[in-house]
Every structure is written in C-alpha cells, then in structure tokens.
Short mmCIF file of C-alpha atoms in Angstrom, two decimals:
data_model
loop_
_atom_site.label_atom_id
_atom_site.label_comp_id
_atom_site.label_asym_id
_atom_site.label_seq_id
_atom_site.Cartn_x
_atom_site.Cartn_y
_atom_site.Cartn_z
CA UNK S 17 16.23 52.64 -0.23
CA UNK S 18 18.77 55.37 0.17
CA UNK S 19 17.31 55.98 4.08
CA UNK S 20 16.96 52.19 5.07
CA UNK S 21 21.02 52.60 4.13
CA UNK S 22 22.09 55.58 5.58
CA UNK S 23 20.85 55.52 9.27
CA UNK S 24 22.49 52.73 9.54
CA UNK S 25 25.61 53.58 8.71
CA UNK S 26 25.40 56.62 10.75
CA UNK S 27 24.47 54.59 13.71
CA UNK S 28 27.79 52.27 13.17
CA UNK S 29 29.70 56.24 12.77
CA UNK S 30 27.88 57.56 16.04
CA UNK S 31 28.71 54.15 18.41
CA UNK S 32 32.42 54.40 17.08
CA UNK S 33 32.47 57.70 18.18
CA UNK S 34 30.86 57.16 21.13
CA UNK S 35 33.96 54.07 21.98
CA UNK S 36 36.78 56.66 21.16
CA UNK S 37 35.61 58.15 23.92
CA UNK S 38 35.49 56.33 26.24
CA UNK S 39 38.60 55.16 25.72
CA UNK S 40 40.90 58.36 26.78
CA UNK S 41 41.04 59.06 30.86
CA UNK S 42 41.53 62.61 31.61
CA UNK S 43 44.17 63.32 34.66
CA UNK S 44 43.49 66.26 36.97
CA UNK S 45 45.35 69.34 36.52
CA UNK S 46 47.58 70.34 39.18
CA UNK S 47 47.70 74.02 40.71
CA UNK S 48 50.83 74.80 41.17
CA UNK S 49 49.95 77.19 44.17
CA UNK S 50 47.62 74.42 45.75
CA UNK S 51 51.34 73.59 47.37
CA UNK S 52 51.48 75.12 51.14
CA UNK S 53 55.05 75.69 52.87
CA UNK S 54 55.34 75.59 56.46
CA UNK S 55 54.81 79.17 58.44
CA UNK S 56 58.43 80.52 59.02
CA UNK S 57 58.92 81.45 62.43
CA UNK S 58 61.41 83.97 63.84
CA UNK S 59 63.81 83.81 67.02
CA UNK S 60 63.75 86.37 68.47
CA UNK S 61 67.87 87.66 69.36
CA UNK S 62 69.11 86.22 72.21
CA UNK S 63 71.52 89.11 74.24
CA UNK S 64 74.22 87.70 76.32
CA UNK S 65 75.04 89.89 79.32
CA UNK S 66 78.73 90.16 80.20
CA UNK S 67 79.04 89.58 84.12
CA UNK S 68 79.76 92.00 86.34
CA UNK S 69 82.37 91.99 88.25
CA UNK S 70 82.74 93.49 91.46
CA UNK S 71 86.63 93.42 92.80
CA UNK S 72 87.64 93.97 95.85
CA UNK S 73 88.06 98.09 97.31
CA UNK S 74 92.27 98.43 97.75
CA UNK S 75 93.47 99.39 100.42
CA UNK S 76 96.42 101.10 101.42
CA UNK S 77 97.94 100.50 104.63
CA UNK S 78 100.50 103.69 106.27
CA UNK S 79 103.81 102.79 105.58
CA UNK S 80 105.52 102.11 108.88
CA UNK S 81 108.01 104.67 110.22
CA UNK S 82 110.53 103.24 112.96
CA UNK S 83 112.48 106.00 115.01
CA UNK S 84 115.83 105.93 115.43
CA UNK S 85 115.07 107.04 118.80
CA UNK S 86 113.36 103.97 119.82
CA UNK S 87 114.85 101.07 118.10
CA UNK S 88 118.48 99.39 120.52
CA UNK S 89 121.12 98.71 117.94
CA UNK S 90 122.62 95.78 117.08
CA UNK S 91 125.00 93.76 119.40
CA UNK S 92 123.83 95.92 122.38
CA UNK S 93 121.29 93.57 123.72
CA UNK S 94 124.01 92.16 126.10
CA UNK S 95 126.65 95.17 126.22
CA UNK S 96 126.01 97.23 129.36
CA UNK S 97 127.88 100.30 129.07
CA UNK S 98 126.28 102.48 132.50
CA UNK S 99 126.77 102.17 135.25
CA UNK S 100 129.02 99.64 136.04
CA UNK S 101 127.92 97.33 138.61
CA UNK S 102 124.82 98.33 137.36
CA UNK S 103 121.39 100.49 139.01
CA UNK S 104 118.23 98.74 141.05
CA UNK S 105 116.34 100.88 139.05
CA UNK S 106 115.75 101.77 134.57
CA UNK S 107 115.24 105.82 135.63
CA UNK S 108 118.61 105.38 138.40
CA UNK S 109 120.93 103.84 135.18
CA UNK S 110 120.20 106.71 132.34
CA UNK S 111 120.11 109.51 134.94
CA UNK S 112 123.16 108.06 136.11
CA UNK S 113 124.50 108.46 132.67
CA UNK S 114 123.40 112.14 132.16
CA UNK S 115 125.50 112.75 135.07
CA UNK S 116 128.36 110.92 135.27
CA UNK S 117 129.60 110.54 131.63
CA UNK S 118 128.63 113.44 130.24
CA UNK S 119 131.55 116.10 130.37
CA UNK S 120 130.05 118.72 132.29
CA UNK S 121 128.41 117.32 135.70
CA UNK S 122 125.04 117.78 134.67
CA UNK S 123 121.96 117.50 136.86
CA UNK S 124 119.93 114.50 135.07
CA UNK S 125 116.37 115.38 134.05
CA UNK S 126 114.17 111.93 133.20
CA UNK S 127 111.23 110.62 131.66
CA UNK S 128 108.80 107.14 133.20
CA UNK S 129 110.43 104.30 132.45
CA UNK S 130 108.79 102.52 128.85
CA UNK S 131 109.32 99.12 129.36
CA UNK S 132 109.42 96.91 126.13
CA UNK S 133 109.63 93.08 127.09
CA UNK S 134 109.94 92.02 130.44
CA UNK S 135 113.84 92.66 130.84
CA UNK S 136 114.17 95.57 129.04
CA UNK S 137 113.06 99.15 128.26
CA UNK S 138 113.71 102.35 127.49
CA UNK S 139 113.58 105.78 129.99
CA UNK S 140 113.52 109.54 127.91
CA UNK S 141 115.61 112.14 128.97
CA UNK S 142 114.71 115.59 129.05
CA UNK S 143 115.46 118.63 128.45
CA UNK S 144 115.75 121.10 131.31
CA UNK S 145 113.62 124.67 130.28
CA UNK S 146 110.82 123.66 128.08
CA UNK S 147 110.72 119.56 129.37
CA UNK S 148 111.27 118.25 125.71
CA UNK S 149 112.95 115.01 125.13
CA UNK S 150 116.39 114.84 123.81
CA UNK S 151 116.83 111.38 123.56
CA UNK S 152 115.82 108.40 124.56
CA UNK S 153 118.52 105.98 126.79
CA UNK S 154 118.39 102.33 125.82
CA UNK S 155 118.11 100.32 129.73
CA UNK S 156 117.86 96.31 130.40
CA UNK S 157 118.65 94.04 133.05
CA UNK S 158 121.92 91.84 132.74
CA UNK S 159 122.96 89.54 134.71
CA UNK S 160 122.08 86.63 137.63
CA UNK S 161 120.87 89.96 140.45
CA UNK S 162 118.55 91.72 137.39
CA UNK S 163 120.47 95.17 137.94
CA UNK S 164 119.77 97.77 134.79
CA UNK S 165 122.16 99.48 133.09
CA UNK S 166 121.97 101.72 129.76
CA UNK S 167 122.85 99.21 127.17
CA UNK S 168 122.86 103.06 124.38
CA UNK S 169 120.70 105.99 123.35
CA UNK S 170 120.11 107.32 120.64
CA UNK S 171 118.37 110.59 119.16
CA UNK S 172 116.13 111.98 115.62
CA UNK S 173 119.31 114.66 116.20
CA UNK S 174 122.48 112.86 116.60
CA UNK S 175 123.14 109.38 115.50
CA UNK S 176 126.30 107.44 114.88
CA UNK S 177 126.48 105.37 111.89
CA UNK S 178 129.58 104.36 111.93
CA UNK S 179 131.29 102.27 114.57
CA UNK S 180 128.71 99.30 114.60
CA UNK S 181 127.31 99.05 118.51
CA UNK S 182 129.14 96.21 120.18
CA UNK S 183 132.36 95.80 117.05
CA UNK S 184 135.64 94.96 117.91
CA UNK S 185 138.06 98.02 117.20
CA UNK S 186 141.57 98.21 117.69
CA UNK S 187 143.21 100.71 120.49
CA UNK S 188 144.33 103.17 118.83
CA UNK S 189 142.90 106.21 116.30
CA UNK S 190 139.36 105.47 115.99
CA UNK S 191 137.21 107.07 113.20
CA UNK S 192 133.56 107.89 114.30
CA UNK S 193 131.32 108.86 111.58
CA UNK S 194 127.13 110.13 112.18
CA UNK S 195 124.97 112.68 110.81
CA UNK S 196 123.85 115.04 112.59
CA UNK S 197 123.17 118.85 114.01
CA UNK S 198 123.69 121.66 117.15
CA UNK S 199 124.38 124.69 117.93
CA UNK S 200 126.22 126.59 115.30
CA UNK S 201 126.97 123.09 113.58
CA UNK S 202 128.59 121.94 116.86
CA UNK S 203 129.34 118.40 118.05
CA UNK S 204 131.06 116.85 120.73
CA UNK S 205 132.55 113.16 120.19
CA UNK S 206 133.54 111.44 123.39
CA UNK S 207 135.13 107.96 124.00
CA UNK S 208 134.30 107.44 127.69
CA UNK S 209 135.94 104.40 129.82
CA UNK S 210 133.02 102.16 131.18
CA UNK S 211 135.00 102.58 135.11
CA UNK S 212 133.93 103.31 137.67
CA UNK S 213 135.63 106.75 136.96
CA UNK S 214 134.23 107.23 133.59
CA UNK S 215 138.34 108.20 132.45
CA UNK S 216 137.62 110.34 129.38
CA UNK S 217 140.13 108.59 127.23
CA UNK S 218 139.71 111.72 123.68
CA UNK S 219 137.20 114.09 123.16
CA UNK S 220 136.43 115.53 119.46
CA UNK S 221 134.80 118.36 118.01
CA UNK S 222 133.16 117.37 114.67
CA UNK S 223 131.43 119.88 111.83
CA UNK S 224 127.21 119.27 111.63
CA UNK S 225 124.27 120.30 110.82
CA UNK S 226 122.94 123.67 112.13
CA UNK S 227 119.52 123.11 113.96
CA UNK S 228 116.97 121.02 111.61
CA UNK S 229 119.40 120.34 108.88
CA UNK S 230 121.23 116.59 110.09
CA UNK S 231 124.54 117.13 108.58
CA UNK S 232 127.28 113.96 107.63
CA UNK S 233 130.05 114.52 110.63
CA UNK S 234 133.72 112.92 111.11
CA UNK S 235 135.99 112.76 113.93
CA UNK S 236 139.29 110.96 114.79
CA UNK S 237 139.50 110.16 119.05
CA UNK S 238 142.24 107.90 120.03
CA UNK S 239 141.69 105.13 122.74
CA UNK S 240 145.44 104.12 122.88
CA UNK S 241 144.83 104.14 126.44
CA UNK S 242 142.26 101.15 126.78
CA UNK S 243 143.35 97.88 127.58
CA UNK S 244 142.35 94.62 125.33
CA UNK S 245 138.80 93.74 126.44
CA UNK S 246 137.82 97.69 127.51
CA UNK S 247 134.30 98.64 127.18
CA UNK S 248 134.48 101.93 125.47
CA UNK S 249 131.68 104.19 124.98
CA UNK S 250 131.41 106.80 122.33
CA UNK S 251 129.26 109.70 122.83
CA UNK S 252 127.97 112.29 120.42
CA UNK S 253 126.12 114.74 121.02
CA UNK S 254 125.04 118.20 119.53
CA UNK S 255 125.67 121.51 120.91
CA UNK S 256 123.18 123.27 122.76
CA UNK S 257 124.06 127.17 124.21
CA UNK S 258 123.51 126.06 127.49
CA UNK S 259 125.33 125.07 130.03
CA UNK S 260 123.04 123.06 131.57
CA UNK S 261 121.55 121.10 127.72
CA UNK S 262 122.62 117.55 127.40
CA UNK S 263 121.32 118.26 124.00
CA UNK S 264 119.96 115.58 121.59
CA UNK S 265 122.87 112.42 121.71
CA UNK S 266 123.41 108.94 120.85
CA UNK S 267 125.64 106.33 122.83
CA UNK S 268 127.35 102.94 121.25
CA UNK S 269 129.92 100.36 123.07
CA UNK S 270 132.24 99.37 121.16
CA UNK S 271 134.42 96.64 123.20
CA UNK S 272 138.64 96.65 122.49
CA UNK S 273 140.65 93.77 120.93
#
C-alpha cells in the first residue's frame, strides 16, 4: 500500500518541476567584443608649396651726360651775333667769329659742320698745334635769305653763367660771372658790338683756375658806349700763353635796353 501512494506523488512533483523549467526563457549572452568599429584611415598630410616668384631683371641705364659744348643756350635761337650780315656757309660764320671778334686777329681753324636740324648745327673751333677742340660755335640760318650766323659758343673750360643769353642789359657797368680755367689762371673777358667794325666796348682780365681746374671768375665791363637796341657779344676765353691759340672760350649775346 505504501508503494502505490509514493509513486503518484513523485510523478506529480516531477511534472511540476518540468512545467516550471519550461516557463524560463534564456537570453543569449552579449559578447562585448562582438562590436566591430570602422577602420580609421590616416591621410598623408598635404604639403602646399609657395608659388615660385620670378622677378624681372633690373636694368640700369647709364646716366645721360650733356656737354656744355653741345647745348645751345636758351634765348640764343634767333639772336644772330656774327657776322653782322651772315655768311654763305656755317663754317664761314664760325671762322669769321674767331678772325674778326678775337682781339689778336687769329687765323681760324675750324672743323666740319655738324647739323642739328634743317636750319642749325655746330662747328668745332680747333687749336693750331694739336688740332684739339677749343670750343663749339653754334650756328643757325636766320632771315628769309637763309644766311648763316653764329648765335653763341661754348666749351668745357670756360662758361659764362651770368648774365643769361639774350638778356636785356643797361648801357652801363655789367658784371660777367662764370667758371673757367686758363694759362696762369687768366680769363680774358670782352664786350664787342655786333657791328661791321666789331667795336670793342670794354675788356677785362679775370682770375679763374689753372689748367684742369674750373674756378669762379668775375669781371665788370662798361657798356656805356652802346645804344639801346644794340646787340653786344660777350666773349670769355682762357689764356693759353700762345698768341695764335684761341683757347677755350664761350660766347653769348645780350641786348642793350
């Protein structure tokens, strides 16, 4: 009898255990290492090069030097100084200036005419021994007949700085200033009327520099013998120690007012 009672109880208890077991739900375990991250891509650093700059080559121009002997003074363009009636050729006009206006009656030696424009140019005046250039005479055709006149002269060795070319001056004392050099520092300064006789109004001796050195000089000339409207030639020349050498010289013209 005891055996029969125990078996059903055990069966019931076992069934209860089986039923309880079937009600439990098991969740799968999560592996923390199962998450896959996207691979990190490392880009190479970008290098930016500065653009190459090309500089244009620098060109240096040589300074322009203007010689006093090739520059016609302002105001001289239409002021015919010598000869009073002009000449047929430009070289004749330059030779006449040296022969007639210089005080020693020099025998002129001139070079070839160098044309500037259609009506003007320059003629070099040369020394008697070496043939070196002493000055340049500026020449121009004036008037309807196209005669040639000297309108001025210039050199590197003697320069007139005052008065200005073409200036109107009084018929009285006139101060002539400039830079010059000459034998024993001698600068001869003359005032000559532009008339057929080349009348000398006055002359003076000034002191400049010795050969090679330009020094300021000053001379006072008396123009009281001139009349209003007269053209006066101012000539400054460096002494040479030789009677037949014109020396370096400059010539400008002024008008008596």
